[in-house]
CSV table of C-alpha atoms in Angstrom, one decimal:
chain,number,residue,atom,x,y,z
A,1104,MET,CA,77.4,-60.3,-26.7
A,1105,LYS,CA,80.0,-61.4,-29.2
A,1106,ASN,CA,82.5,-58.8,-27.8
A,1107,PHE,CA,81.7,-59.9,-24.3
A,1108,LEU,CA,82.4,-63.6,-25.1
A,1109,SER,CA,85.6,-62.5,-26.8
A,1110,ASN,CA,86.7,-60.6,-23.7
A,1111,LEU,CA,86.1,-63.7,-21.6
A,1112,LYS,CA,88.2,-65.9,-23.9
A,1113,ASP,CA,91.1,-63.4,-24.0
A,1114,MET,CA,91.0,-63.1,-20.2
A,1115,ALA,CA,91.0,-66.8,-19.7
A,1116,LEU,CA,94.1,-67.2,-21.9
A,1117,GLN,CA,95.9,-64.4,-20.1
A,1118,ALA,CA,95.0,-65.8,-16.7
A,1119,LYS,CA,96.5,-69.1,-17.7
A,1120,GLU,CA,99.7,-67.5,-18.9
A,1121,HIS,CA,100.1,-65.4,-15.8
A,1122,LEU,CA,98.8,-67.7,-13.1
A,1123,GLY,CA,101.6,-66.9,-10.6
A,1124,PHE,CA,100.8,-63.2,-10.7
A,1125,LEU,CA,97.1,-63.8,-10.3
A,1126,LEU,CA,97.6,-66.1,-7.3
A,1127,ALA,CA,99.8,-63.3,-5.6
A,1128,ALA,CA,97.0,-60.8,-6.4
A,1129,VAL,CA,94.4,-63.1,-4.8
A,1130,CYS,CA,96.5,-63.3,-1.6
A,1131,VAL,CA,96.8,-59.5,-1.5
A,1132,VAL,CA,93.1,-59.1,-2.0
A,1133,ALA,CA,92.4,-61.6,0.8
A,1134,VAL,CA,94.7,-59.6,3.2
A,1135,ILE,CA,92.9,-56.3,2.3
A,1136,VAL,CA,89.4,-57.8,2.8
A,1137,GLY,CA,90.5,-59.4,6.1
A,1138,LEU,CA,92.0,-56.1,7.4
A,1139,ALA,CA,88.8,-54.1,6.5
A,1140,TYR,CA,86.5,-56.8,8.1
A,1141,ALA,CA,88.6,-57.0,11.3
A,1142,ALA,CA,88.7,-53.2,11.7
A,1143,GLU,CA,85.0,-52.8,11.1
A,1144,ALA,CA,84.2,-55.6,13.5
A,1145,LEU,CA,86.4,-54.2,16.2
A,1146,ILE,CA,84.9,-50.7,15.8
A,1147,ARG,CA,81.4,-52.1,16.1
A,1148,LYS,CA,82.4,-54.0,19.2
A,1149,VAL,CA,84.0,-51.0,20.9
A,1150,HIS,CA,80.9,-48.9,20.1
A,1151,LYS,CA,78.7,-51.8,21.1
A,1152,GLU,CA,76.8,-51.7,17.9
A,1153,GLU,CA,74.7,-54.7,16.8
A,1154,ALA,CA,75.5,-56.5,13.6
A,1155,ARG,CA,73.3,-55.6,10.7
A,1156,GLY,CA,70.7,-58.3,11.1
A,1157,LYS,CA,67.5,-57.0,9.7
A,1158,GLU,CA,66.6,-58.2,6.2
A,1159,SER,CA,65.5,-54.7,5.1
A,1160,MET,CA,68.8,-53.2,6.2
A,1161,ARG,CA,70.8,-55.9,4.4
A,1162,LEU,CA,68.8,-55.4,1.2
A,1163,ARG,CA,69.3,-51.7,1.4
A,1164,ARG,CA,73.0,-52.1,1.9
A,1165,MET,CA,73.3,-54.5,-1.0
A,1166,THR,CA,71.3,-52.1,-3.2
A,1167,LEU,CA,73.6,-49.1,-2.3
A,1168,ILE,CA,76.7,-51.2,-2.9
A,1169,ALA,CA,75.4,-52.3,-6.4
A,1170,MET,CA,74.4,-48.7,-7.3
A,1171,LEU,CA,77.7,-47.2,-6.3
A,1172,SER,CA,79.7,-50.0,-8.0
A,1173,ALA,CA,77.8,-49.3,-11.2
A,1174,ILE,CA,78.5,-45.5,-11.0
A,1175,ALA,CA,82.2,-46.2,-10.3
A,1176,THR,CA,82.4,-48.6,-13.3
A,1177,VAL,CA,81.0,-45.9,-15.6
A,1178,LEU,CA,83.4,-43.3,-14.2
A,1179,MET,CA,86.3,-45.7,-14.7
A,1180,LEU,CA,85.5,-45.7,-18.5
A,1181,PHE,CA,86.2,-41.9,-18.7
A,1182,ASP,CA,90.0,-42.0,-18.0
A,1183,PHE,CA,92.5,-39.6,-19.4
A,1184,PRO,CA,96.3,-39.2,-19.4
A,1185,VAL,CA,98.1,-36.6,-17.3
A,1186,TRP,CA,100.8,-34.5,-18.9
A,1187,PHE,CA,103.7,-35.3,-16.6
A,1188,ILE,CA,103.6,-39.1,-16.6
A,1189,PRO,CA,103.7,-41.8,-19.3
A,1190,SER,CA,100.3,-42.4,-20.9
A,1191,PHE,CA,99.8,-45.9,-19.6
A,1192,TYR,CA,99.0,-44.2,-16.3
A,1193,LYS,CA,95.5,-42.8,-16.5
A,1194,MET,CA,93.5,-40.5,-14.2
A,1195,ASP,CA,89.8,-41.2,-13.5
A,1196,PHE,CA,87.3,-40.3,-10.8
A,1197,SER,CA,86.0,-43.8,-10.1
A,1198,GLU,CA,87.2,-43.6,-6.5
A,1199,LEU,CA,84.6,-41.0,-5.6
A,1200,PRO,CA,81.7,-43.5,-5.4
A,1201,VAL,CA,84.0,-45.9,-3.6
A,1202,ILE,CA,85.1,-43.5,-0.8
A,1203,ILE,CA,81.5,-42.2,-0.4
A,1204,GLY,CA,80.2,-45.7,-0.1
A,1205,ALA,CA,83.0,-46.6,2.4
A,1206,PHE,CA,82.2,-43.5,4.5
A,1207,ALA,CA,78.4,-44.3,4.5
A,1208,LEU,CA,78.5,-48.1,4.8
A,1209,GLY,CA,81.9,-48.9,6.3
A,1210,PRO,CA,85.4,-50.1,5.1
A,1211,VAL,CA,84.1,-53.6,4.1
A,1212,ALA,CA,81.6,-52.0,1.7
A,1213,GLY,CA,84.3,-49.8,0.3
A,1214,VAL,CA,86.5,-52.8,-0.5
A,1215,LEU,CA,83.5,-54.6,-2.1
A,1216,ILE,CA,82.6,-51.6,-4.2
A,1217,GLU,CA,86.2,-51.3,-5.3
A,1218,PHE,CA,86.3,-54.9,-6.3
A,1219,LEU,CA,83.0,-54.9,-8.2
A,1220,LYS,CA,84.1,-51.7,-10.0
A,1221,VAL,CA,87.3,-53.5,-11.3
A,1222,PHE,CA,85.5,-56.8,-11.9
A,1223,LEU,CA,82.7,-55.2,-14.0
A,1224,ASN,CA,85.2,-53.1,-15.9
A,1225,LEU,CA,87.1,-56.3,-16.8
A,1226,PHE,CA,84.0,-57.9,-18.2
A,1227,LEU,CA,83.0,-54.8,-20.1
A,1228,ASN,CA,86.4,-54.1,-21.6
A,1229,GLY,CA,88.6,-57.1,-21.0
A,1230,THR,CA,92.3,-56.4,-20.1
A,1231,ASP,CA,95.1,-55.0,-22.2
A,1232,THR,CA,97.6,-55.1,-19.3
A,1233,ALA,CA,97.4,-58.8,-18.5
A,1234,PHE,CA,95.5,-57.9,-15.2
A,1235,VAL,CA,98.4,-55.8,-14.0
A,1236,GLY,CA,96.5,-52.5,-14.4
A,1237,GLU,CA,93.4,-53.8,-12.9
A,1238,PHE,CA,95.3,-55.2,-9.9
A,1239,ALA,CA,97.0,-51.9,-9.4
A,1240,ASN,CA,93.7,-50.0,-9.6
A,1241,PHE,CA,92.2,-52.2,-6.9
A,1242,CYS,CA,95.2,-52.1,-4.6
A,1243,MET,CA,95.7,-48.4,-4.9
A,1244,GLY,CA,92.0,-47.7,-4.4
A,1245,CYS,CA,92.0,-49.9,-1.2
A,1246,CYS,CA,95.1,-48.3,0.1
A,1247,TYR,CA,93.3,-45.0,-0.1
A,1248,VAL,CA,89.8,-46.0,0.9
A,1249,VAL,CA,90.4,-48.4,3.7
A,1250,PRO,CA,92.5,-46.2,6.1
A,1251,ALA,CA,90.3,-43.2,5.4
A,1252,SER,CA,87.0,-45.1,6.1
A,1253,ILE,CA,88.3,-46.9,9.1
A,1254,LEU,CA,89.2,-43.6,10.8
A,1255,TYR,CA,85.9,-42.0,9.8
A,1256,TYR,CA,83.9,-45.2,10.8
A,1257,ALA,CA,85.5,-45.1,14.3
A,1258,LYS,CA,84.2,-41.6,14.9
A,1259,LYS,CA,82.0,-39.9,12.3
A,1260,THR,CA,83.1,-36.2,12.5
A,1261,LYS,CA,84.2,-33.8,9.9
A,1262,LYS,CA,87.7,-33.6,11.5
A,1263,ASN,CA,88.1,-37.4,11.4
A,1264,ALA,CA,87.0,-37.4,7.8
A,1265,ALA,CA,89.6,-34.8,6.9
A,1266,ILE,CA,92.4,-36.7,8.9
A,1267,GLY,CA,91.3,-40.0,7.4
A,1268,LEU,CA,91.3,-38.7,3.9
A,1269,GLY,CA,94.7,-37.2,4.4
A,1270,LEU,CA,96.0,-40.5,5.8
A,1271,GLY,CA,94.6,-42.3,2.9
A,1272,VAL,CA,96.3,-40.0,0.4
A,1273,LEU,CA,99.7,-40.5,2.2
A,1274,ILE,CA,99.3,-44.3,2.4
A,1275,ALA,CA,98.2,-44.6,-1.2
A,1276,THR,CA,101.1,-42.5,-2.4
A,1277,LEU,CA,103.6,-44.5,-0.5
A,1278,ALA,CA,102.1,-47.8,-1.4
A,1279,GLY,CA,102.0,-46.7,-5.1
A,1280,CYS,CA,105.8,-46.1,-5.0
A,1281,LEU,CA,106.5,-49.5,-3.4
A,1282,LEU,CA,104.1,-51.5,-5.5
A,1283,ASN,CA,105.3,-49.9,-8.8
A,1284,ALA,CA,109.0,-50.3,-7.9
A,1285,TYR,CA,108.9,-53.9,-6.6
A,1286,LEU,CA,105.8,-55.5,-8.3
A,1287,LEU,CA,103.8,-53.7,-10.9
A,1288,ILE,CA,106.5,-52.2,-13.3
A,1289,PRO,CA,108.7,-55.3,-13.2
A,1290,THR,CA,105.7,-57.5,-13.8
A,1291,TYR,CA,104.5,-55.3,-16.6
A,1292,SER,CA,108.0,-55.4,-18.2
A,1293,LYS,CA,108.0,-59.2,-17.9
A,1294,VAL,CA,104.5,-59.7,-19.2
A,1295,PHE,CA,105.0,-57.6,-22.4
A,1296,HIS,CA,108.6,-58.7,-22.9
A,1297,MET,CA,109.7,-55.1,-22.6
A,1298,ASP,CA,113.1,-54.2,-21.3
A,1299,LEU,CA,112.8,-52.1,-18.1
A,1300,SER,CA,115.0,-49.4,-19.7
A,1301,ILE,CA,112.3,-48.8,-22.2
A,1302,ILE,CA,109.7,-48.0,-19.5
A,1303,ILE,CA,112.3,-45.8,-17.7
A,1304,GLY,CA,113.0,-44.1,-21.0
A,1305,MET,CA,109.3,-43.2,-21.3
A,1306,GLY,CA,109.6,-41.5,-17.9
A,1307,THR,CA,112.8,-39.7,-19.0
A,1308,GLU,CA,110.8,-38.2,-21.9
A,1309,LYS,CA,108.5,-36.6,-19.4
A,1310,ASN,CA,111.1,-35.6,-16.8
A,1311,ALA,CA,114.8,-35.4,-17.7
A,1312,SER,CA,115.7,-36.1,-14.1
A,1313,VAL,CA,114.3,-39.7,-14.3
A,1314,GLY,CA,117.3,-42.0,-14.7
A,1315,GLY,CA,116.2,-45.2,-13.0
A,1316,LEU,CA,113.3,-47.0,-11.3
A,1317,PHE,CA,113.8,-45.1,-8.1
A,1318,THR,CA,113.5,-41.7,-9.7
A,1319,PHE,CA,110.7,-43.0,-11.9
A,1320,VAL,CA,108.5,-43.8,-8.9
A,1321,THR,CA,109.5,-40.8,-6.8
A,1322,LEU,CA,109.4,-38.1,-9.5
A,1323,LEU,CA,106.4,-39.4,-11.6
A,1324,VAL,CA,104.3,-42.1,-9.8
A,1325,ALA,CA,104.3,-40.3,-6.4
A,1326,PRO,CA,103.2,-36.9,-7.7
A,1327,PHE,CA,100.6,-38.6,-9.9
A,1328,ASN,CA,99.0,-40.5,-6.9
A,1329,LEU,CA,99.3,-37.4,-4.7
A,1330,LEU,CA,97.4,-35.4,-7.3
A,1331,LYS,CA,94.8,-38.0,-7.9
A,1332,TYR,CA,93.9,-38.9,-4.4
A,1333,THR,CA,94.1,-35.3,-3.1
A,1334,LEU,CA,91.5,-34.4,-5.8
A,1335,MET,CA,89.3,-37.3,-4.6
A,1336,SER,CA,89.6,-36.1,-1.0
A,1337,VAL,CA,88.8,-32.4,-1.7
A,1338,ILE,CA,85.7,-33.4,-3.8
A,1339,THR,CA,84.6,-35.9,-1.1
A,1340,MET,CA,84.9,-33.2,1.7
A,1341,PHE,CA,82.7,-30.8,-0.2
A,1342,SER,CA,80.1,-33.4,-1.5
A,1343,TYR,CA,79.8,-36.2,1.1
A,1344,LYS,CA,77.4,-34.4,3.5
A,1345,HIS,CA,74.9,-33.8,0.7
A,1346,ILE,CA,75.3,-37.2,-1.0
A,1347,SER,CA,75.0,-39.0,2.4
A,1348,ARG,CA,71.6,-37.5,2.9
A,1349,LEU,CA,70.4,-39.1,-0.3
A,1350,LEU,CA,72.0,-42.5,0.6
A,1351,LYS,CA,70.4,-42.5,4.0
A,1352,GLY,CA,67.2,-41.0,2.5
């Protein structure tokens, strides 16, 4: 409890110091939620599906979202560095419950599970990146989950699942390059009063061809995201059918 209150205090101080970044993050989150909601509503309208109105269905949906968010939060704790990229980039498998939930319940549920995962992790561990890492995790996760689940939600076939996951990997990889180059790395550098050349130097230690921000994101960040989300997709393709039976059980 004492550690929890300490985390809250630290986060409040950091939020006050970096209010501009947090406001920009809130705007991005709002856009993502709006996109997912609009896409899901349009698909339901095209398919002439009724809105989820029954109390029992809503309760079941909320229970599944809470359960998958908790699993994702636990998986997020078990992160590890990857050999070819600086150690402040960490790999974890917390996107698996998110993409499975999005496939089973729709893109809005996927965004909500992603948000709850990051939110719960913040309150368990606080932030040592001034919210930059948490914002990156949420945005990258949504860039992967939302396109994949929209395509699958429109037509639930194995082919659409594969195409959707492939599209999600590509969009997450591209978005990762753009976000890191124009927002995340510059913000991280500013927040920690660290010259950008120091961060680039960390990349050069991993790959001698890295000589600037462009080569940093193309030679390190892009392969990292490509590897991470391809792994998530392969595991999802092999496991979703079995897990979905339990979720629908």
